[in-house]
Coordinates of C-alpha atoms and ligand atoms in Angstrom, one line a residue:
M1 CA -4.4 -4.6 22.1
Q2 CA -6.2 -2.1 19.8
F3 CA -5.3 -2.0 16.2
K4 CA -6.0 0.9 13.8
Q5 CA -8.3 0.0 10.9
I6 CA -6.1 -0.4 7.9
I7 CA -7.3 -1.6 4.5
L8 CA -5.1 -3.8 2.1
T9 CA -6.1 -5.5 -1.2
G10 CA -4.5 -6.5 -4.2
D11 CA -4.7 -7.8 -7.7
R12 CA -2.6 -10.2 -9.6
P13 CA -1.4 -8.2 -12.6
T14 CA -2.2 -10.8 -15.3
G15 CA -4.4 -8.8 -17.6
P16 CA -6.5 -5.6 -17.6
L17 CA -9.3 -5.2 -15.0
H18 CA -12.8 -5.7 -16.1
L19 CA -16.5 -5.2 -14.7
G20 CA -16.2 -8.2 -12.6
H21 CA -13.3 -6.6 -10.8
Y22 CA -15.3 -3.5 -10.5
V23 CA -18.3 -4.9 -8.7
G24 CA -16.1 -7.5 -6.9
S25 CA -13.9 -5.1 -5.3
L26 CA -12.9 -1.8 -6.9
A27 CA -16.2 -0.3 -6.0
N28 CA -15.6 -1.1 -2.3
R29 CA -12.1 0.3 -2.5
I30 CA -13.4 3.6 -4.0
A31 CA -16.0 3.9 -1.4
L32 CA -13.6 3.3 1.4
Q33 CA -10.8 5.4 0.4
G34 CA -10.4 8.4 2.8
K35 CA -12.2 6.6 5.5
Y36 CA -9.1 4.5 6.5
P37 CA -5.7 4.2 5.3
Q38 CA -5.9 2.1 2.3
Y39 CA -3.1 -0.1 0.6
I40 CA -3.6 -1.5 -2.9
M41 CA -1.0 -3.9 -3.9
L42 CA 0.0 -4.9 -7.5
A43 CA 0.6 -8.5 -6.6
D44 CA 3.3 -9.3 -9.2
V45 CA 5.0 -12.0 -7.0
Q46 CA 1.8 -13.8 -6.6
A47 CA 1.2 -13.4 -10.4
L48 CA 4.6 -15.0 -11.1
T49 CA 3.7 -18.3 -9.0
D50 CA 1.7 -19.4 -12.2
N51 CA 3.4 -17.1 -14.8
Y52 CA 7.0 -17.7 -13.8
D53 CA 7.8 -18.3 -17.3
R54 CA 6.2 -15.2 -18.7
P55 CA 7.6 -12.4 -16.5
E56 CA 7.2 -9.9 -19.3
V57 CA 3.3 -10.4 -19.0
V58 CA 3.5 -9.5 -15.5
R59 CA 5.5 -6.4 -16.1
H60 CA 3.3 -5.3 -18.9
N61 CA 0.3 -5.7 -16.8
I62 CA 1.7 -3.9 -13.8
F63 CA 1.3 -0.7 -15.7
E64 CA -2.1 -1.7 -17.3
V65 CA -3.6 -2.4 -13.9
A66 CA -2.1 0.8 -12.5
L67 CA -3.9 2.7 -15.3
D68 CA -7.1 0.9 -14.5
Y69 CA -6.8 1.8 -10.8
L70 CA -6.3 5.5 -11.5
A71 CA -8.8 5.8 -14.3
V72 CA -11.5 4.2 -12.3
G73 CA -11.0 6.6 -9.5
I74 CA -8.5 5.1 -7.0
D75 CA -6.9 8.4 -5.7
P76 CA -3.1 8.1 -5.0
K77 CA -3.6 10.8 -2.2
L78 CA -6.1 8.7 -0.5
S79 CA -4.9 5.2 -1.4
T80 CA -1.3 4.0 -1.5
I81 CA -0.6 1.8 -4.5
F82 CA 2.4 -0.3 -4.2
I83 CA 4.3 -3.1 -6.0
Q84 CA 4.7 -6.5 -4.1
S85 CA 8.0 -7.4 -5.4
Q86 CA 9.6 -4.2 -4.4
I87 CA 8.9 -4.9 -0.8
P88 CA 11.4 -7.7 0.2
E89 CA 10.1 -7.7 3.8
I90 CA 7.0 -9.5 2.6
A91 CA 9.2 -12.5 1.2
E92 CA 10.9 -12.4 4.6
L93 CA 7.6 -12.6 6.6
T94 CA 6.4 -15.4 4.3
V95 CA 9.3 -17.6 5.2
F96 CA 8.5 -17.2 9.0
F97 CA 4.8 -17.8 8.3
L98 CA 5.4 -20.9 6.4
N99 CA 6.5 -22.6 9.6
L100 CA 3.0 -22.0 11.0
V101 CA 1.1 -23.9 8.1
T102 CA 1.0 -27.5 7.3
I103 CA 1.0 -29.1 3.8
G104 CA -2.4 -30.7 4.7
R105 CA -3.9 -27.3 5.7
L106 CA -2.9 -25.9 2.3
Q107 CA -4.1 -28.9 0.4
R108 CA -7.6 -28.1 1.9
N109 CA -7.7 -24.5 0.9
P110 CA -10.7 -24.4 -1.5
T111 CA -9.3 -21.6 -3.6
V112 CA -6.0 -23.3 -4.2
K113 CA -7.8 -26.5 -4.9
T114 CA -10.1 -25.0 -7.6
E115 CA -7.2 -23.2 -9.2
I116 CA -5.1 -26.3 -9.2
K117 CA -7.8 -27.9 -11.3
Q118 CA -8.4 -25.0 -13.5
K119 CA -4.7 -24.6 -14.3
N120 CA -4.3 -28.3 -15.2
F121 CA -1.1 -28.6 -13.0
G122 CA -1.7 -32.4 -12.5
E123 CA 1.0 -33.7 -10.2
S124 CA 3.3 -30.9 -11.0
I125 CA 2.1 -28.1 -8.8
P126 CA 4.8 -25.5 -8.6
A127 CA 5.8 -25.2 -4.8
G128 CA 5.5 -21.6 -5.0
F129 CA 2.0 -21.7 -6.3
F130 CA 1.0 -24.2 -3.7
V131 CA 2.1 -21.9 -0.8
Y132 CA 0.8 -18.5 -2.2
P133 CA -1.9 -18.3 0.6
V134 CA 1.0 -18.0 3.1
S135 CA 2.5 -15.2 1.0
Q136 CA -0.9 -13.5 0.8
A137 CA -1.2 -13.7 4.7
A138 CA 2.1 -11.9 4.7
D139 CA 0.9 -9.3 2.1
I140 CA -1.9 -8.5 4.4
M141 CA -0.1 -8.6 7.8
I142 CA 3.0 -6.7 6.7
M143 CA 0.7 -3.7 6.8
K144 CA -1.1 -5.0 9.8
S145 CA -4.4 -4.8 7.8
T146 CA -7.8 -5.3 9.5
I147 CA -10.0 -4.9 6.4
V148 CA -9.5 -6.7 3.2
P149 CA -12.1 -5.7 0.4
V150 CA -12.1 -8.9 -1.9
G151 CA -14.4 -11.1 -4.0
A152 CA -16.0 -13.9 -2.2
D153 CA -13.4 -16.4 -3.8
Q154 CA -10.9 -14.9 -1.6
L155 CA -12.7 -15.7 1.8
P156 CA -10.5 -19.0 2.3
M157 CA -7.3 -16.8 2.1
I158 CA -8.5 -14.5 4.9
E159 CA -9.5 -17.4 7.1
Q160 CA -6.0 -18.9 6.6
T161 CA -4.3 -15.6 7.3
N162 CA -6.2 -15.4 10.6
E163 CA -5.2 -18.9 11.6
I164 CA -1.6 -17.8 10.9
V165 CA -2.1 -14.7 13.0
R166 CA -3.5 -16.7 15.8
S167 CA -0.6 -19.2 15.9
F168 CA 2.1 -16.5 15.5
N169 CA 0.7 -14.3 18.4
R170 CA 0.4 -17.5 20.5
I171 CA 3.6 -19.2 19.7
Y172 CA 5.7 -16.1 20.0
N173 CA 3.7 -14.7 22.9
C174 CA 3.0 -11.4 21.4
T175 CA 0.3 -9.2 19.8
V176 CA 2.1 -8.1 16.7
F177 CA -0.7 -9.0 14.3
P178 CA -4.4 -8.1 14.2
E179 CA -6.9 -10.4 12.8
A180 CA -8.2 -9.3 9.4
Q181 CA -11.9 -9.1 8.2
A182 CA -12.9 -9.7 4.6
L183 CA -15.2 -7.2 3.1
V184 CA -17.2 -8.9 0.3
P185 CA -19.6 -7.0 -2.0
K186 CA -23.2 -7.1 -1.1
A187 CA -25.1 -10.2 -2.3
G188 CA -26.1 -10.2 -5.8
S189 CA -23.1 -8.3 -7.1
A190 CA -20.7 -10.8 -5.6
R191 CA -20.0 -12.6 -8.7
L192 CA -20.7 -10.9 -11.9
S193 CA -21.6 -13.3 -14.8
G194 CA -19.7 -13.0 -18.0
T195 CA -21.3 -11.9 -21.3
D196 CA -21.8 -15.6 -22.0
G197 CA -24.1 -15.8 -19.0
Q198 CA -22.6 -19.2 -18.2
H199 CA -19.6 -18.4 -16.1
K200 CA -18.4 -15.7 -13.9
M201 CA -16.5 -12.9 -15.8
S202 CA -13.0 -13.8 -16.5
K203 CA -10.3 -12.7 -19.0
T204 CA -9.4 -16.3 -19.8
L205 CA -13.0 -17.3 -20.6
G206 CA -13.2 -14.5 -23.2
N207 CA -16.5 -13.2 -21.6
A208 CA -15.3 -10.1 -20.0
I209 CA -16.0 -6.2 -20.7
F210 CA -12.8 -4.5 -19.6
L211 CA -12.6 -1.1 -18.1
S212 CA -10.3 -0.2 -20.9
D213 CA -12.6 -1.5 -23.9
D214 CA -13.2 1.0 -26.7
I215 CA -16.7 2.0 -27.6
D216 CA -16.8 -0.4 -30.6
S217 CA -15.7 -3.4 -28.7
L218 CA -18.3 -2.5 -25.9
R219 CA -21.0 -2.3 -28.4
K220 CA -20.1 -5.7 -30.0
K221 CA -19.8 -7.3 -26.6
V222 CA -23.2 -6.1 -25.3
M223 CA -25.0 -6.8 -28.4
S224 CA -23.9 -10.5 -28.4
M225 CA -24.6 -11.0 -24.7
Y226 CA -26.6 -13.8 -23.4
T227 CA -30.2 -13.2 -22.6
D228 CA -33.3 -15.5 -22.2
P229 CA -32.6 -18.3 -24.7
L230 CA -36.4 -19.0 -25.0
H231 CA -37.3 -15.2 -25.9
L232 CA -37.3 -16.0 -29.7
K233 CA -39.9 -13.5 -30.9
V234 CA -40.3 -9.9 -29.8
T235 CA -43.9 -10.8 -28.8
D236 CA -42.9 -13.7 -26.5
P237 CA -43.0 -13.0 -22.9
G238 CA -39.2 -12.9 -21.6
N239 CA -37.5 -14.2 -18.4
L240 CA -35.5 -12.1 -16.2
E241 CA -34.0 -14.8 -14.2
G242 CA -30.5 -15.7 -15.3
N243 CA -30.8 -13.0 -17.8
T244 CA -27.3 -11.4 -18.0
V245 CA -28.6 -8.1 -19.6
F246 CA -30.9 -7.4 -16.7
E247 CA -28.2 -8.5 -14.2
Y248 CA -25.9 -5.8 -15.6
L249 CA -28.8 -3.2 -15.8
D250 CA -29.5 -3.8 -12.0
L251 CA -25.7 -2.9 -11.3
F252 CA -24.9 -0.3 -13.8
G253 CA -28.2 1.3 -14.6
T254 CA -28.8 4.8 -13.3
N255 CA -32.5 5.0 -13.6
P256 CA -34.3 2.3 -11.5
A257 CA -37.7 3.5 -12.6
E258 CA -36.8 3.2 -16.2
I259 CA -35.3 -0.3 -15.6
N260 CA -38.4 -1.5 -13.9
E261 CA -40.5 -0.4 -16.8
L262 CA -38.3 -2.3 -19.1
K263 CA -38.5 -5.5 -17.0
A264 CA -42.1 -5.3 -16.9
H265 CA -42.4 -4.8 -20.6
Y266 CA -40.0 -7.7 -21.2
Q267 CA -41.8 -10.0 -19.0
R268 CA -45.2 -9.1 -20.6
G269 CA -43.7 -9.6 -24.1
G270 CA -43.2 -7.1 -26.9
L271 CA -39.9 -5.9 -26.0
G272 CA -37.1 -7.2 -28.1
D273 CA -33.6 -8.2 -26.9
V274 CA -32.0 -5.7 -29.3
K275 CA -33.7 -2.8 -27.6
V276 CA -32.8 -3.7 -24.2
K277 CA -29.3 -4.3 -25.2
Q278 CA -29.1 -1.0 -26.9
Y279 CA -30.3 0.6 -23.6
L280 CA -27.7 -1.4 -21.6
F281 CA -25.0 -0.4 -24.1
E282 CA -25.8 3.3 -23.5
Q283 CA -25.8 2.9 -19.7
L284 CA -22.4 1.1 -19.7
N285 CA -20.9 3.5 -22.0
Q286 CA -22.1 6.3 -19.7
F287 CA -20.3 4.5 -17.0
L288 CA -17.1 3.5 -18.9
E289 CA -16.7 6.7 -21.0
P290 CA -15.0 8.9 -18.3
I291 CA -12.9 6.0 -17.1
R292 CA -11.8 5.5 -20.8
T293 CA -10.9 9.2 -21.2
R294 CA -9.0 9.4 -18.0
R295 CA -7.0 6.2 -18.9
L296 CA -6.0 7.4 -22.2
A297 CA -4.8 10.7 -20.7
L298 CA -2.9 9.0 -18.1
A299 CA -1.2 6.5 -20.7
Q300 CA 0.3 9.6 -22.3
D301 CA 2.4 10.1 -19.3
P302 CA 4.0 6.8 -18.2
A303 CA 6.7 8.6 -16.0
H304 CA 3.9 10.2 -14.0
V305 CA 2.2 6.7 -13.5
W306 CA 5.6 5.0 -12.5
Q307 CA 6.2 7.9 -10.0
I308 CA 2.9 7.3 -8.3
L309 CA 3.9 3.6 -8.0
K310 CA 7.3 4.3 -6.7
T311 CA 6.1 6.9 -4.2
G312 CA 3.5 4.5 -2.9
T313 CA 5.9 1.6 -2.7
D314 CA 8.5 3.7 -0.8
Q315 CA 5.7 4.5 1.7
A316 CA 4.5 0.9 2.2
R317 CA 8.1 -0.2 2.6
E318 CA 8.7 2.0 5.6
I319 CA 5.8 0.4 7.3
A320 CA 6.9 -3.1 6.3
A321 CA 10.3 -2.5 7.8
N322 CA 8.7 -1.6 11.1
T323 CA 6.5 -4.6 11.2
M324 CA 9.6 -6.8 10.5
Q325 CA 11.4 -5.3 13.3
E326 CA 8.6 -6.3 15.7
V327 CA 8.5 -9.7 14.1
R328 CA 12.2 -10.3 14.8
A329 CA 11.9 -9.0 18.2
A330 CA 9.1 -11.3 18.9
M331 CA 10.8 -14.2 17.5
H332 CA 14.2 -13.5 19.4
L333 CA 15.9 -12.8 16.1
D334 CA 17.0 -9.4 17.1
Y335 CA 20.7 -10.5 17.9
Y336 CA 22.5 -7.3 17.8
Ligands
LIG1 N1 -5.3 -13.4 -4.5 C1 -5.8 -12.0 -5.0 C2 -6.5 -12.4 -6.3 O1 -6.1 -13.2 -6.9 C3 -4.6 -11.1 -5.1 C4 -4.1 -10.7 -3.8 C5 -2.7 -10.9 -3.5 C6 -4.5 -10.2 -2.6 N2 -2.4 -10.6 -2.2 C7 -3.7 -10.1 -1.6 C8 -5.9 -9.7 -2.2 C9 -3.8 -9.6 -0.4 C10 -6.1 -9.3 -1.0 C11 -5.1 -9.2 -0.1 O2 -7.2 -11.6 -6.6

């Protein structure tokens, strides 16, 4: 059975997107749009698995993340943006997929394990949260996606999705679903450090530079970034290893020759952190300024943004309905 190449990815709308999202998956999505059909999902149902008591946060961020997508260059003519909760077929498929997964297997999912620790659930893990990998498999398979551009932390999700796919096709003796392939960013940009240089960039850790940051916040964040803690005097030789400022320059700098010169000078000694940070600030601002401008313009016209989401969701739902017909037929649930 030949499947068409179809891309699906998504984000939990729990906060605005940051540079970590950009290098982790947005850049890949922008590069791929137009090459294959691409679906980008606002995973509000998944966001609710650990924010069920704060639905207004999720609602607010649906709009914010949609603005981020459009501002950063996701083009609704090339990519279909849709809202997970508005496709009930995903929930239906999740229920059928749940039969194909054991509790033990879910307990071994490394991403879920880490998150359970991080979120301090203790013994009180919400069941919905615990099974979200199954719902994520349904997200991916409702569109029969074959390519999933995600950060490396999502690899266990794709692995589990493919186990479910193999079980489904085998048990129901069909070829309804394709296997999906994760597309992770090239090594080095896989996990962008936060401005603290200690952890990966994350909204909750307070070390993030957001796509929507204004110029003053950007300047403040860059100027207080982690560098080489042993580079005390300007004349001291500096270390590039683990130096967040240079990590960002490698990813967002536009002039490799200039950056190489800065690196050499820094290692030799005689180049102060403030100067390098000023340079990084300018480079980052060059990248973020057009995004910021587009975002502000889009925010002026919320009706237009909601219309894009509604159109995308209607398109996705049509495909979801077709997939569910095949699923019901394969499972002999097509009674009349
Ligand atoms: N779990 C993903 C995250 O936390 C978001 C997500 C939900 C997703 N459904 C998806 C990603 C389907 C890829 C495919 O970032």
